[in-house]
Structures are given as structure tokens and as C-alpha cells.
CSV table of C-alpha atoms in Angstrom, one decimal:
chain,number,residue,atom,x,y,z
A,29,MET,CA,9.7,29.3,-14.2
A,30,PRO,CA,12.2,28.4,-11.4
A,31,ILE,CA,11.3,25.4,-9.2
A,32,LYS,CA,10.1,26.3,-5.7
A,33,LEU,CA,8.7,23.0,-4.4
A,34,ILE,CA,9.9,19.5,-4.9
A,35,ALA,CA,7.8,16.5,-3.8
A,36,ALA,CA,9.2,12.9,-3.8
A,37,ASP,CA,7.5,9.6,-3.0
A,38,MET,CA,9.4,7.5,-0.5
A,39,ASP,CA,9.2,3.7,-1.2
A,40,GLY,CA,10.6,2.8,-4.6
A,41,THR,CA,11.5,6.4,-5.2
A,42,LEU,CA,13.6,8.3,-2.6
A,43,LEU,CA,14.3,5.1,-0.6
A,44,ASP,CA,16.5,2.4,-2.1
A,45,SER,CA,15.4,-1.3,-2.0
A,46,ALA,CA,16.8,-1.6,1.5
A,47,LYS,CA,14.6,1.3,2.6
A,48,ARG,CA,17.5,3.6,3.1
A,49,LEU,CA,17.5,7.4,2.5
A,50,PRO,CA,20.3,8.6,0.1
A,51,ASP,CA,23.6,9.4,1.9
A,52,ARG,CA,23.8,13.0,0.7
A,53,LEU,CA,20.1,13.9,1.0
A,54,PHE,CA,20.2,16.1,4.0
A,55,PRO,CA,22.9,18.5,2.7
A,56,LEU,CA,21.1,18.6,-0.6
A,57,ILE,CA,17.8,19.6,1.1
A,58,ARG,CA,19.5,22.4,3.0
A,59,ALA,CA,21.2,23.6,-0.2
A,60,LEU,CA,17.7,23.8,-1.8
A,61,ARG,CA,16.3,25.6,1.2
A,62,ALA,CA,19.0,28.2,0.9
A,63,ARG,CA,17.7,28.8,-2.6
A,64,GLY,CA,14.1,29.1,-1.4
A,65,VAL,CA,13.1,25.6,-2.5
A,66,ARG,CA,11.0,23.5,-0.1
A,67,PHE,CA,11.2,19.7,-0.1
A,68,ALA,CA,8.2,17.5,0.6
A,69,PRO,CA,8.2,13.7,1.2
A,70,ALA,CA,5.0,12.6,-0.4
A,71,SER,CA,4.0,9.1,0.9
A,72,GLY,CA,1.4,6.7,1.9
A,73,ARG,CA,3.4,6.3,5.1
A,74,GLN,CA,2.3,7.8,8.4
A,75,TYR,CA,3.3,11.3,9.2
A,76,TYR,CA,5.1,10.3,12.4
A,77,THR,CA,7.1,7.7,10.5
A,78,LEU,CA,8.3,10.3,8.0
A,79,TYR,CA,9.1,12.8,10.7
A,80,GLU,CA,11.3,10.3,12.5
A,81,GLN,CA,13.1,9.3,9.3
A,82,PHE,CA,14.3,12.8,8.7
A,83,GLY,CA,15.8,13.3,12.1
A,84,GLU,CA,17.8,16.5,12.3
A,85,ILE,CA,16.1,18.2,9.4
A,86,ALA,CA,12.6,17.0,10.2
A,87,ASP,CA,11.2,20.5,11.1
A,88,GLU,CA,12.5,21.9,7.8
A,89,LEU,CA,10.2,19.7,5.6
A,90,ILE,CA,6.7,19.7,4.5
A,91,TYR,CA,5.0,16.2,4.8
A,92,ILE,CA,2.4,14.9,2.4
A,93,SER,CA,1.5,11.8,4.4
A,94,GLU,CA,-1.2,9.1,4.2
A,95,ASN,CA,-1.4,9.6,0.4
A,96,GLY,CA,-2.4,13.2,0.9
A,97,ALA,CA,-5.0,12.7,3.7
A,98,MET,CA,-2.7,14.4,6.3
A,99,VAL,CA,-0.4,17.3,5.5
A,100,CYS,CA,2.1,18.9,8.0
A,101,ASP,CA,4.6,21.7,7.8
A,102,GLY,CA,7.3,20.5,10.2
A,103,ALA,CA,5.4,19.7,13.4
A,104,GLU,CA,2.3,21.7,12.4
A,105,VAL,CA,-0.7,19.9,11.1
A,106,ILE,CA,-2.1,21.8,8.0
A,107,SER,CA,-4.9,19.4,7.1
A,108,PHE,CA,-6.5,16.1,8.2
A,109,GLU,CA,-9.2,14.8,5.8
A,110,ALA,CA,-11.4,12.4,7.9
A,111,MET,CA,-13.5,9.8,6.1
A,112,PRO,CA,-17.2,9.2,6.8
A,113,VAL,CA,-17.6,6.9,9.8
A,114,ASP,CA,-20.0,4.5,8.0
A,115,GLU,CA,-17.5,4.1,5.1
A,116,VAL,CA,-14.6,3.2,7.5
A,117,CYS,CA,-16.9,0.7,9.3
A,118,ARG,CA,-17.9,-0.9,6.0
A,119,ALA,CA,-14.3,-1.3,5.0
A,120,VAL,CA,-13.3,-2.9,8.4
A,121,GLU,CA,-16.2,-5.4,8.1
A,122,THR,CA,-15.3,-6.2,4.5
A,123,VAL,CA,-11.8,-7.1,5.5
A,124,ARG,CA,-13.1,-9.5,8.1
A,125,ALA,CA,-14.6,-11.6,5.4
A,126,LEU,CA,-11.4,-11.9,3.3
A,127,PRO,CA,-8.8,-14.5,4.3
A,128,GLY,CA,-5.3,-13.3,4.5
A,129,VAL,CA,-6.3,-9.6,4.6
A,130,SER,CA,-5.7,-7.2,7.4
A,131,THR,CA,-6.1,-3.4,7.9
A,132,VAL,CA,-4.7,-0.5,9.8
A,133,VAL,CA,-6.6,2.8,10.1
A,134,SER,CA,-4.9,6.2,10.3
A,135,THR,CA,-5.9,8.6,13.0
A,136,ARG,CA,-4.4,12.0,14.1
A,137,THR,CA,-2.3,10.2,16.7
A,138,GLY,CA,-1.2,7.1,14.8
A,139,GLY,CA,-2.2,3.8,13.3
A,140,VAL,CA,-4.7,1.4,14.9
A,141,TYR,CA,-5.3,-2.3,14.1
A,142,GLU,CA,-7.1,-5.2,15.7
A,143,ASP,CA,-5.7,-7.6,18.3
A,144,GLY,CA,-4.5,-10.9,16.9
A,145,ASP,CA,-3.9,-9.7,13.3
A,146,ASP,CA,-1.4,-11.7,11.2
A,147,PRO,CA,2.3,-11.4,12.3
A,148,ALA,CA,3.4,-10.7,8.7
A,149,PHE,CA,0.9,-7.8,8.6
A,150,ARG,CA,2.1,-6.5,11.9
A,151,GLU,CA,5.8,-6.6,10.8
A,152,ASN,CA,5.0,-4.9,7.5
A,153,MET,CA,2.7,-2.3,9.1
A,154,ALA,CA,5.3,-1.3,11.6
A,155,LEU,CA,7.6,-0.2,8.8
A,156,TYR,CA,5.1,2.4,7.8
A,157,CYS,CA,3.5,3.3,11.2
A,158,ALA,CA,6.0,4.5,13.8
A,159,ARG,CA,3.1,5.1,16.1
A,160,HIS,CA,0.6,2.3,16.3
A,161,LYS,CA,-1.6,0.3,18.8
A,162,SER,CA,-4.0,-2.6,18.7
A,163,VAL,CA,-7.6,-2.6,20.0
A,164,PRO,CA,-10.0,-5.5,20.7
A,165,ASP,CA,-12.6,-4.4,18.2
A,166,LEU,CA,-11.5,-2.1,15.4
A,167,ALA,CA,-15.1,-1.6,14.1
A,168,ALA,CA,-16.2,-0.3,17.5
A,169,TYR,CA,-13.1,1.9,17.8
A,170,VAL,CA,-13.5,3.7,14.5
A,171,ARG,CA,-17.0,4.8,15.4
A,172,TYR,CA,-15.6,7.3,17.9
A,173,GLU,CA,-12.2,8.2,16.4
A,174,PRO,CA,-11.8,10.1,13.2
A,175,VAL,CA,-9.9,8.2,10.5
A,176,CYS,CA,-8.3,9.8,7.4
A,177,LYS,CA,-7.1,6.5,5.7
A,178,VAL,CA,-7.9,2.8,5.8
A,179,ALA,CA,-4.8,0.8,4.6
A,180,LEU,CA,-5.6,-2.7,3.4
A,181,PHE,CA,-2.9,-5.4,3.5
A,182,CYS,CA,-2.6,-8.6,1.4
A,183,GLN,CA,1.0,-9.8,1.1
A,184,GLY,CA,2.1,-9.8,-2.5
A,185,ARG,CA,-1.4,-9.8,-3.9
A,186,ALA,CA,-2.9,-6.3,-3.3
A,187,GLU,CA,-3.7,-5.7,-7.0
A,188,GLN,CA,-5.1,-9.2,-7.6
A,189,VAL,CA,-7.1,-9.6,-4.4
A,190,LEU,CA,-7.8,-6.2,-2.8
A,191,MET,CA,-8.7,-4.1,-5.9
A,192,PRO,CA,-11.5,-6.5,-7.0
A,193,ALA,CA,-12.8,-7.0,-3.5
A,194,PHE,CA,-13.1,-3.3,-2.9
A,195,GLU,CA,-14.2,-2.3,-6.4
A,196,SER,CA,-17.6,-1.2,-5.1
A,197,PHE,CA,-15.9,1.3,-2.8
A,198,ALA,CA,-14.8,3.3,-5.8
A,199,GLU,CA,-18.2,5.0,-5.8
A,200,THR,CA,-17.8,6.4,-2.3
A,201,SER,CA,-14.0,6.4,-1.6
A,202,GLN,CA,-10.7,7.3,-3.2
A,203,ILE,CA,-8.8,4.0,-3.9
A,204,ALA,CA,-5.1,3.9,-4.4
A,205,LEU,CA,-2.9,0.9,-5.1
A,206,SER,CA,0.1,1.7,-3.0
A,207,GLY,CA,2.4,-1.2,-3.8
A,208,ALA,CA,2.4,-5.0,-4.1
A,209,ASP,CA,1.0,-5.4,-0.6
A,210,TRP,CA,-1.2,-2.4,0.1
A,211,VAL,CA,-4.4,-0.6,-1.1
A,212,ASP,CA,-5.5,2.6,0.6
A,213,LEU,CA,-9.0,4.0,1.0
A,214,MET,CA,-9.5,7.7,1.6
A,215,ARG,CA,-12.2,10.4,1.1
A,216,PRO,CA,-13.1,11.0,-2.6
A,217,GLY,CA,-10.7,13.3,-4.3
A,218,ILE,CA,-7.9,12.9,-1.8
A,219,SER,CA,-4.5,12.2,-3.4
A,220,LYS,CA,-0.9,13.4,-3.2
A,221,GLY,CA,-1.6,15.6,-6.1
A,222,ARG,CA,-4.5,17.4,-4.5
A,223,ALA,CA,-2.5,17.9,-1.3
A,224,LEU,CA,0.3,19.4,-3.4
A,225,GLY,CA,-2.2,21.8,-5.0
A,226,VAL,CA,-3.4,22.9,-1.6
A,227,LEU,CA,0.1,23.5,-0.5
A,228,GLY,CA,1.0,25.4,-3.6
A,229,ALA,CA,-2.0,27.7,-3.0
A,230,GLN,CA,-1.0,28.3,0.6
A,231,LEU,CA,2.6,29.0,-0.3
A,232,GLY,CA,1.9,31.0,-3.4
A,233,ILE,CA,3.6,28.5,-5.7
A,234,GLU,CA,2.2,27.7,-9.2
A,235,GLN,CA,2.0,24.3,-10.7
A,236,GLN,CA,4.8,25.0,-13.2
A,237,GLU,CA,7.1,25.8,-10.2
A,238,CYS,CA,6.7,22.3,-8.8
A,239,MET,CA,8.7,19.1,-9.4
A,240,ALA,CA,7.7,15.6,-8.4
A,241,PHE,CA,9.1,12.1,-8.4
A,242,GLY,CA,7.2,8.8,-8.1
A,243,ASP,CA,7.2,5.1,-8.9
A,244,TYR,CA,3.7,3.6,-8.3
A,245,LEU,CA,0.1,4.3,-9.2
A,246,ASN,CA,-0.6,6.3,-6.0
A,247,ASP,CA,1.8,8.8,-7.4
A,248,LEU,CA,-0.3,9.4,-10.6
A,249,GLU,CA,-2.1,12.5,-9.4
A,250,LEU,CA,1.1,13.8,-7.9
A,251,LEU,CA,2.9,13.7,-11.2
A,252,GLN,CA,-0.1,15.2,-13.0
A,253,ALA,CA,-0.1,18.2,-10.5
A,254,VAL,CA,3.3,19.5,-11.3
A,255,GLY,CA,5.1,21.1,-14.2
A,256,GLU,CA,8.2,18.9,-14.0
A,257,SER,CA,7.3,15.2,-13.4
A,258,TYR,CA,9.7,12.3,-13.2
A,259,ALA,CA,8.9,8.6,-13.1
A,260,MET,CA,11.7,6.4,-11.7
A,261,ALA,CA,13.3,3.8,-14.1
A,262,ASN,CA,11.8,1.2,-11.8
A,263,ALA,CA,8.3,2.7,-12.0
A,264,HIS,CA,5.0,1.1,-12.9
A,265,GLU,CA,4.6,1.3,-16.7
A,266,ALA,CA,1.3,3.3,-16.3
A,267,LEU,CA,3.1,5.9,-14.4
A,268,LYS,CA,5.9,6.2,-16.9
A,269,ALA,CA,3.3,6.8,-19.6
A,270,VAL,CA,2.1,10.1,-17.9
A,271,ALA,CA,5.5,11.4,-16.7
A,272,LYS,CA,7.3,14.1,-18.5
A,273,TYR,CA,10.7,12.5,-17.8
A,274,ILE,CA,12.2,9.1,-16.7
A,275,CYS,CA,15.0,9.4,-14.2
A,276,PRO,CA,17.4,6.7,-12.8
A,277,SER,CA,16.0,4.1,-10.4
A,278,ASN,CA,15.7,4.4,-6.7
A,279,ASP,CA,18.7,2.1,-6.3
A,280,GLU,CA,20.7,4.5,-8.5
A,281,ASP,CA,19.9,7.5,-6.3
A,282,GLY,CA,17.7,8.8,-9.1
A,283,VAL,CA,15.9,11.6,-7.2
A,284,CYS,CA,19.1,13.2,-5.8
A,285,ARG,CA,21.1,12.8,-9.0
A,286,THR,CA,18.3,14.5,-11.0
A,287,ILE,CA,17.9,17.4,-8.5
A,288,ARG,CA,21.6,18.0,-8.4
A,289,GLN,CA,21.7,18.1,-12.2
A,290,VAL,CA,18.7,20.3,-12.6
A,291,PHE,CA,19.9,22.8,-10.0
A,292,GLY,CA,23.6,22.6,-10.8
A,293,LEU,CA,24.4,21.2,-7.4
A,294,ASP,CA,26.6,18.3,-8.6
A,295,LYS,CA,29.1,18.8,-5.7
A,296,GLN,CA,26.4,18.7,-3.0
């Protein structure tokens, strides 16, 4: 079957190590659109951050943001999967008992964190949340504002510190290791892969008509949800084990090179 929808993770996949988009990405996306193929950034990043990154073509894309908890077609919100209030509050209180750990929660209007949080966290968080604000008491704030994702930060030690500390949340939340610094909590069942399935159903696109690229464990369900799955050469070994193909690394423009080859667009 011909490919009709392509989803690509951002950090470690579409972006190079300097967090730059490929130079020839925009013309490639437009060439795909001319063939009836939609392109979807699929990221743990905030929707507003993704939208700003894609500038002049922002309204032409579908966005699987917040690891699938918020999905938009251009500027239109398609879905926002809010977590139970008590679960969000429990996560915020758990973080307060962990030295060196901070959190930012994702709402419809942007990211929210607590006054006085660690400067390293604020700098890192700003890379992923174009819209953000601080509040005096995050636990009080989230009781009245719907939250679709709780992002936990522990610099360089997310897998070693955060995964064990939040192990008990696996019974009531979806937990995704999103990189060396971040772990995300969402409603059970939420993932990039589930979001892609919902999109496919809305657009009349079958699983075998989808292609996806990823590099980390929060891309696992995404790769499992498509017919043509690619792990980057720099990907986590567990992701490579489930991918149908391995493509060049993010620093070798692996996503665009592979797409151009598959679609015969080598000159784009």
C-alpha cells in the first residue's frame, strides 16, 4: 500500500544533536503533501513549541504532542486527554520529596511549574515548552486546571532515579522514559502510537499506509502502530529490536534521506 501518513519523533530523530531541523525539510514536506501524504511531528514536546518550530508550514502539519496526549491539525485541537486530578496531585507531591527532581505540567494553554524551581530545570524545560509560567503552589493549581501530562525532570538520571521512584504509578498512569533527563506521566493507554491510530481512523488511513521514525522508548508504541517503522542508528537498543528497519542517525539527516529514497524524491 502507498504511504499516506508519516510521523517522526523530534529530539534524537528529526532534530540533529544541535536541535536543528534539516535544511531541506520544508520543501520535502510540501512535496509529500502534493502527493497526498501528511506529515506529523510526534513528540513529547509541547504543541506550541512544535507549532513555532515549523514556521511557514506550521498550518500544514498534524501534531502529535505531549507524547500523544494532545493532538492538533494545524491550529485546531483534535484531542486533549486530561489526567485524573488526584493522580496529578500525587505526582506533584512525590516530586517534592525527591532531591534534584522538578516537574512541569501540560495544560491546554501551556506548561506550568512551581516558583523557585532549579535553574537547570527551567533552562531545559524552556526548550520544550514555548509557552510556560510559574505559580506559587503547583499542587493547588492543578486541582482546578486540567492537565494532560506531568513531565518529571532529573538531569542525566531519569532512568536511574525517576523510573524507580514512580514505579507505583504504573498501575494508574502511562509512564514513558522520554530521554536521559525526562520521564512523562499520562493517562493509561496514552502514547504516540495510540494517537496515530486515532488520526488514521479520522483520516481513513490504514496502519500499513503509515510510516514512523523514532529513537527512544517513548517511540515504542509509535513504531508498533505503523506498517513501515524505522529506528534511528542512534536509537535505544530496545527500540531497534522492534523496528522493521534501521536508518541513518539524526546527525546524518536519516529521516529526510530515507523519505526521499522511499518516495523517489532524491532531488528535493
